Amino acid sequence: MDIRIYSGFVAAAELSSITLAAQRLNITQPALSRQIRALEDSLGLRLFEKAGRNVRLTAAGEVLYARVNDVLVAERDLRAVAGDLAQNQSGVLKIGSCSQLIERYLPRFLHDWRAANPGVDIRLEDGGGPELVEKLHAGTVQITLSAMPSAPIEMFETVRLGKLAFIAVATRDFLAAADTPVEIGEVLRHPILTLNCRHASREVFDAACRLSGAVPRIVLESSSPHTLFSMAEGGNGVAVVPSSVQPGSEALVGRPIALRGEPVVFDICAMHDSRVPLPAYGRRFIDDLRAYILSEEDGNPRRPAPLRGYLQIV
């Protein structure tokens, strides 16, 4: 049986639609219908039944779905291994990441990693959390780097890379200069400049606001921390950003944000589709980046210190 027929069966099961599955696979709907009928005839089982305009798996189809997925994973794994052997650990690695993590960690790390892995072509693009999830699901990137999602995403394998805190950034009219964290309730007395919901870290900030019992008066949502810093420098409020970005202006004060005395932190992670095995150099990239970030967490003066005991919002 052609492996593509199994792929068609899985796509139709996931989308509950022969038409949508055919679009995903870039074939015609009649062609996919014939493939599924051929699979049913070969197995002697009915795999789908009508459900309005859609289809759903029969009881037999449900049982076979997981087994067929195992077949596809094994086939992809075999091809990945063969590709690594044929290319001598060389190839393309497509990575999607939020811009703050790119700015904070990747400039020096990528320079050194490329020098140590000259056969790997890194292709990097930035994006927000939900956007990165879509790209990973569609296969346009192989790895994403972002804030840890609040709940596990089915089919994605997650590797924790480290932690980040939130900082409040404003002029001294809004925020006193100090080495200590500032309570979120005090921050929320002022107009808030924050990242928009395109960023996974925004969900963590919103959760911290709910726990504090205060409602933020948001006057600007932006995709760029640097836009927030510019508005803060102009005296328009307090910017709330992850500690991966730091204000470059001497006119601005930056302090960690605390909830009940404990600064709020969140995990950052790498994700990849567990159904599509990463090449060996992809796993090596994640392992090396994790080691680099964890080493950065130890005594880096650009970070609010220390992270132990910080309150984590999940």
Short mmCIF file of C-alpha atoms in Angstrom, two decimals:
data_model
loop_
_atom_site.label_atom_id
_atom_site.label_comp_id
_atom_site.label_asym_id
_atom_site.label_seq_id
_atom_site.Cartn_x
_atom_site.Cartn_y
_atom_site.Cartn_z
CA MET A 1 0.00 0.00 0.00
CA ASP A 2 1.36 3.43 -1.01
CA ILE A 3 2.33 5.43 2.08
CA ARG A 4 0.47 8.42 0.60
CA ILE A 5 -2.81 6.55 1.07
CA TYR A 6 -2.13 6.30 4.79
CA SER A 7 -1.34 10.03 4.82
CA GLY A 8 -4.70 10.72 3.17
CA PHE A 9 -6.51 8.62 5.76
CA VAL A 10 -4.83 10.50 8.65
CA ALA A 11 -5.51 13.93 7.11
CA ALA A 12 -9.20 13.11 6.60
CA ALA A 13 -9.44 11.83 10.18
CA GLU A 14 -7.79 14.96 11.62
CA LEU A 15 -9.89 17.41 9.59
CA SER A 16 -13.15 15.40 9.53
CA SER A 17 -13.41 16.35 5.88
CA ILE A 18 -12.34 14.69 2.64
CA THR A 19 -12.37 18.07 0.88
CA LEU A 20 -10.14 19.84 3.41
CA ALA A 21 -7.81 16.86 3.59
CA ALA A 22 -7.43 16.88 -0.18
CA GLN A 23 -6.59 20.60 -0.06
CA ARG A 24 -3.95 19.99 2.61
CA LEU A 25 -2.40 17.21 0.50
CA ASN A 26 -2.70 19.22 -2.74
CA ILE A 27 -4.71 16.56 -4.55
CA THR A 28 -8.29 16.49 -5.84
CA GLN A 29 -11.18 15.42 -3.62
CA PRO A 30 -12.21 12.54 -5.96
CA ALA A 31 -8.63 11.24 -5.96
CA LEU A 32 -8.51 11.19 -2.16
CA SER A 33 -11.93 9.53 -1.97
CA ARG A 34 -10.66 6.77 -4.28
CA GLN A 35 -7.54 6.32 -2.11
CA ILE A 36 -9.64 5.93 1.03
CA ARG A 37 -12.00 3.45 -0.67
CA ALA A 38 -8.95 1.47 -1.84
CA LEU A 39 -7.64 1.39 1.73
CA GLU A 40 -11.04 0.24 3.04
CA ASP A 41 -11.21 -2.47 0.39
CA SER A 42 -7.68 -3.61 1.18
CA LEU A 43 -8.39 -3.84 4.91
CA GLY A 44 -11.95 -5.13 4.57
CA LEU A 45 -13.21 -2.42 6.93
CA ARG A 46 -15.29 0.72 6.72
CA LEU A 47 -13.15 3.54 8.15
CA PHE A 48 -15.41 6.60 7.79
CA GLU A 49 -19.10 7.43 8.03
CA LYS A 50 -21.04 10.55 7.08
CA ALA A 51 -21.59 13.25 9.73
CA GLY A 52 -23.60 15.99 8.03
CA ARG A 53 -21.30 17.61 5.48
CA ASN A 54 -18.27 16.11 7.18
CA VAL A 55 -17.02 12.61 7.92
CA ARG A 56 -16.04 10.88 11.14
CA LEU A 57 -14.14 7.75 11.96
CA THR A 58 -16.02 4.54 12.55
CA ALA A 59 -15.15 2.46 15.61
CA ALA A 60 -12.77 0.44 13.43
CA GLY A 61 -11.31 3.64 12.01
CA GLU A 62 -10.62 4.96 15.52
CA VAL A 63 -8.65 1.83 16.37
CA LEU A 64 -6.59 1.97 13.18
CA TYR A 65 -5.96 5.73 13.35
CA ALA A 66 -3.28 5.49 16.07
CA ARG A 67 -1.63 2.51 14.35
CA VAL A 68 -1.49 4.31 11.01
CA ASN A 69 0.04 7.36 12.70
CA ASP A 70 2.75 5.06 14.05
CA VAL A 71 3.41 3.85 10.51
CA LEU A 72 3.77 7.42 9.23
CA VAL A 73 6.07 8.43 12.10
CA ALA A 74 8.25 5.38 11.46
CA GLU A 75 8.41 6.20 7.75
CA ARG A 76 9.35 9.83 8.43
CA ASP A 77 11.92 8.73 10.98
CA LEU A 78 13.45 6.35 8.45
CA ARG A 79 13.66 9.12 5.86
CA ALA A 80 15.16 11.54 8.39
CA VAL A 81 17.85 9.05 9.36
CA ALA A 82 18.57 8.25 5.71
CA GLY A 83 18.74 11.96 4.95
CA ASP A 84 21.21 12.57 7.77
CA LEU A 85 23.38 9.71 6.54
CA ALA A 86 23.23 10.85 2.94
CA GLN A 87 23.94 14.49 3.81
CA ASN A 88 26.54 13.83 6.47
CA GLN A 89 24.61 15.84 9.08
CA SER A 90 24.05 18.69 6.64
CA GLY A 91 20.78 20.34 5.74
CA VAL A 92 18.35 23.19 6.34
CA LEU A 93 16.95 24.06 9.77
CA LYS A 94 13.94 26.41 9.73
CA ILE A 95 13.32 28.18 13.04
CA GLY A 96 10.52 30.53 14.07
CA SER A 97 10.98 32.70 17.14
CA CYS A 98 9.49 35.72 18.85
CA SER A 99 11.59 38.81 18.22
CA GLN A 100 12.52 39.32 21.90
CA LEU A 101 14.19 35.91 22.12
CA ILE A 102 15.99 36.51 18.84
CA GLU A 103 17.38 39.81 20.12
CA ARG A 104 18.26 38.47 23.55
CA TYR A 105 19.88 35.12 22.81
CA LEU A 106 20.53 34.42 19.15
CA PRO A 107 23.00 37.00 17.81
CA ARG A 108 26.10 35.59 19.50
CA PHE A 109 24.78 32.04 19.88
CA LEU A 110 23.93 31.68 16.17
CA HIS A 111 27.27 33.12 15.11
CA ASP A 112 29.16 30.54 17.19
CA TRP A 113 26.79 27.65 16.39
CA ARG A 114 27.04 28.21 12.64
CA ALA A 115 30.83 28.19 12.90
CA ALA A 116 30.68 24.84 14.73
CA ASN A 117 28.08 23.38 12.31
CA PRO A 118 29.05 24.69 8.86
CA GLY A 119 26.91 22.14 7.03
CA VAL A 120 23.65 23.39 8.54
CA ASP A 121 21.82 26.26 6.85
CA ILE A 122 19.80 28.15 9.51
CA ARG A 123 16.73 30.00 8.23
CA LEU A 124 15.20 32.21 10.90
CA GLU A 125 11.95 34.19 10.98
CA ASP A 126 10.18 36.04 13.76
CA GLY A 127 6.54 35.88 14.76
CA GLY A 128 4.10 35.82 17.67
CA GLY A 129 3.08 32.82 19.75
CA PRO A 130 -0.16 31.79 17.97
CA GLU A 131 1.41 32.56 14.59
CA LEU A 132 4.40 30.35 15.41
CA VAL A 133 2.10 27.48 16.41
CA GLU A 134 0.34 27.71 13.04
CA LYS A 135 3.66 27.72 11.17
CA LEU A 136 4.86 24.70 13.12
CA HIS A 137 1.63 22.83 12.45
CA ALA A 138 1.83 23.69 8.74
CA GLY A 139 5.46 22.57 8.55
CA THR A 140 6.83 25.93 7.37
CA VAL A 141 9.19 25.90 10.37
CA GLN A 142 10.71 22.91 12.16
CA ILE A 143 11.37 24.51 15.56
CA THR A 144 9.74 27.41 17.40
CA LEU A 145 11.20 29.44 20.28
CA SER A 146 8.70 31.28 22.48
CA ALA A 147 7.05 31.52 25.87
CA MET A 148 5.83 28.16 27.16
CA PRO A 149 2.15 27.66 26.22
CA SER A 150 -0.24 27.63 29.18
CA ALA A 151 -1.42 24.13 28.24
CA PRO A 152 0.34 21.35 26.30
CA ILE A 153 -0.32 21.38 22.56
CA GLU A 154 -1.18 17.98 21.18
CA MET A 155 1.38 16.59 18.72
CA PHE A 156 4.08 19.10 19.80
CA GLU A 157 7.10 18.13 21.87
CA THR A 158 8.22 20.90 24.24
CA VAL A 159 11.71 21.45 25.65
CA ARG A 160 12.08 24.01 28.44
CA LEU A 161 14.96 26.41 27.73
CA GLY A 162 14.92 28.73 30.74
CA LYS A 163 12.96 31.48 32.50
CA LEU A 164 12.19 35.14 31.94
CA ALA A 165 10.68 37.74 34.27
CA PHE A 166 8.55 40.82 33.57
CA ILE A 167 9.93 44.32 34.01
CA ALA A 168 8.17 47.67 34.35
CA VAL A 169 9.84 50.44 32.34
CA ALA A 170 8.98 54.13 32.73
CA THR A 171 10.33 57.57 33.49
CA ARG A 172 10.97 58.53 37.11
CA ASP A 173 7.66 60.40 37.15
CA PHE A 174 5.96 56.99 37.13
CA LEU A 175 8.56 54.65 38.61
CA ALA A 176 11.12 55.26 41.34
CA ALA A 177 14.62 54.00 40.60
CA ALA A 178 15.46 51.04 42.86
CA ASP A 179 17.06 47.60 42.77
CA THR A 180 13.98 45.95 44.30
CA PRO A 181 10.92 44.61 42.46
CA VAL A 182 7.80 46.77 42.18
CA GLU A 183 4.41 45.32 43.08
CA ILE A 184 2.06 44.80 40.14
CA GLY A 185 -0.69 46.68 42.00
CA GLU A 186 1.53 49.77 42.09
CA VAL A 187 2.31 49.40 38.38
CA LEU A 188 -1.38 49.10 37.50
CA ARG A 189 -2.17 52.48 39.06
CA HIS A 190 -0.62 54.00 35.94
CA PRO A 191 -1.50 53.81 32.22
CA ILE A 192 -0.09 50.54 30.83
CA LEU A 193 1.86 50.05 27.61
CA THR A 194 2.01 46.35 26.81
CA LEU A 195 2.71 43.80 24.13
CA ASN A 196 -0.33 42.61 22.21
CA CYS A 197 -1.89 39.16 22.27
CA ARG A 198 0.32 38.09 19.36
CA HIS A 199 2.92 37.43 22.07
CA ALA A 200 2.53 34.35 24.27
CA SER A 201 3.97 36.24 27.27
CA ARG A 202 0.94 38.56 27.26
CA GLU A 203 -1.20 35.70 28.56
CA VAL A 204 1.06 35.46 31.61
CA PHE A 205 0.82 39.19 32.32
CA ASP A 206 -2.98 39.08 32.04
CA ALA A 207 -3.09 36.18 34.50
CA ALA A 208 -0.91 38.09 36.98
CA CYS A 209 -3.27 41.08 36.71
CA ARG A 210 -6.27 38.86 37.51
CA LEU A 211 -4.50 37.39 40.54
CA SER A 212 -3.70 40.89 41.80
CA GLY A 213 -7.37 41.87 41.67
CA ALA A 214 -6.58 45.03 39.69
CA VAL A 215 -7.71 45.86 36.16
CA PRO A 216 -5.02 47.39 33.93
CA ARG A 217 -5.78 50.63 32.07
CA ILE A 218 -4.11 49.73 28.78
CA VAL A 219 -3.41 52.71 26.55
CA LEU A 220 -1.20 50.95 23.99
CA GLU A 221 -0.81 47.39 22.74
CA SER A 222 2.09 46.89 20.36
CA SER A 223 4.01 44.09 18.69
CA SER A 224 7.30 45.92 19.37
CA PRO A 225 8.90 46.45 22.81
CA HIS A 226 10.88 49.35 21.35
CA THR A 227 7.62 51.14 20.47
CA LEU A 228 6.54 50.70 24.10
CA PHE A 229 9.87 52.15 25.29
CA SER A 230 9.48 55.18 23.04
CA MET A 231 6.00 55.85 24.38
CA ALA A 232 7.20 55.34 27.96
CA GLU A 233 10.06 57.78 27.43
CA GLY A 234 7.51 60.32 26.22
CA GLY A 235 5.71 60.05 29.56
CA ASN A 236 2.69 58.10 28.32
CA GLY A 237 2.70 55.35 30.96
CA VAL A 238 4.52 52.25 32.18
CA ALA A 239 5.74 49.68 29.65
CA VAL A 240 5.45 46.04 30.72
CA VAL A 241 7.82 43.75 28.82
CA PRO A 242 9.68 40.47 29.31
CA SER A 243 13.16 40.78 30.79
CA SER A 244 14.62 39.55 27.50
CA VAL A 245 14.49 43.19 26.34
CA GLN A 246 16.04 46.11 28.20
CA PRO A 247 15.52 49.88 27.78
CA GLY A 248 18.48 51.58 26.14
CA SER A 249 17.61 55.09 27.31
CA GLU A 250 19.01 56.62 30.50
CA ALA A 251 15.70 58.46 30.86
CA LEU A 252 13.94 55.18 31.64
CA VAL A 253 13.90 53.11 34.83
CA GLY A 254 13.46 49.32 34.66
CA ARG A 255 12.38 47.18 37.62
CA PRO A 256 11.13 43.58 37.97
CA ILE A 257 7.39 43.23 38.56
CA ALA A 258 6.31 41.32 41.68
CA LEU A 259 3.07 39.80 42.89
CA ARG A 260 2.83 39.59 46.68
CA GLY A 261 6.55 40.11 46.98
CA GLU A 262 7.60 37.49 44.43
CA PRO A 263 8.62 38.59 40.92
CA VAL A 264 6.56 36.96 38.19
CA VAL A 265 8.37 34.64 35.79
CA PHE A 266 7.45 32.37 32.90
CA ASP A 267 9.19 29.55 31.08
CA ILE A 268 10.54 29.84 27.56
CA CYS A 269 10.71 26.76 25.38
CA ALA A 270 11.52 25.17 22.05
CA MET A 271 8.77 23.18 20.33
CA HIS A 272 8.72 20.83 17.38
CA ASP A 273 6.15 18.53 15.81
CA SER A 274 6.59 15.10 17.38
CA ARG A 275 5.08 13.47 14.27
CA VAL A 276 7.96 14.78 12.13
CA PRO A 277 11.28 13.64 13.63
CA LEU A 278 13.92 16.36 13.76
CA PRO A 279 17.24 15.68 12.04
CA ALA A 280 20.10 15.10 14.43
CA TYR A 281 21.38 18.64 13.95
CA GLY A 282 17.94 20.00 14.92
CA ARG A 283 18.03 18.25 18.28
CA ARG A 284 21.63 19.36 18.70
CA PHE A 285 20.57 22.97 18.10
CA ILE A 286 17.92 22.77 20.86
CA ASP A 287 20.31 21.10 23.32
CA ASP A 288 23.05 23.65 22.64
CA LEU A 289 20.67 26.62 22.90
CA ARG A 290 19.28 25.31 26.20
CA ALA A 291 22.79 24.97 27.64
CA TYR A 292 23.62 28.50 26.45
CA ILE A 293 20.49 30.05 27.99
CA LEU A 294 20.91 28.22 31.30
CA SER A 295 24.50 29.43 31.50
CA GLU A 296 23.23 32.97 30.83
CA GLU A 297 20.82 32.66 33.78
CA ASP A 298 23.76 32.27 36.18
CA GLY A 299 24.92 35.73 37.18
CA ASN A 300 24.01 37.67 34.02
CA PRO A 301 23.84 41.34 35.06
CA ARG A 302 21.20 42.16 32.41
CA ARG A 303 18.66 40.02 34.24
CA PRO A 304 16.61 40.85 37.34
CA ALA A 305 18.40 38.83 40.01
CA PRO A 306 18.03 36.20 41.27
CA LEU A 307 15.22 34.11 39.76
CA ARG A 308 14.91 31.64 42.66
CA GLY A 309 11.67 32.07 44.54
CA TYR A 310 9.98 34.00 41.76
CA LEU A 311 6.25 33.44 41.40
CA GLN A 312 5.45 31.55 38.23
CA ILE A 313 2.07 32.09 36.59
CA VAL A 314 0.78 29.09 34.62
#
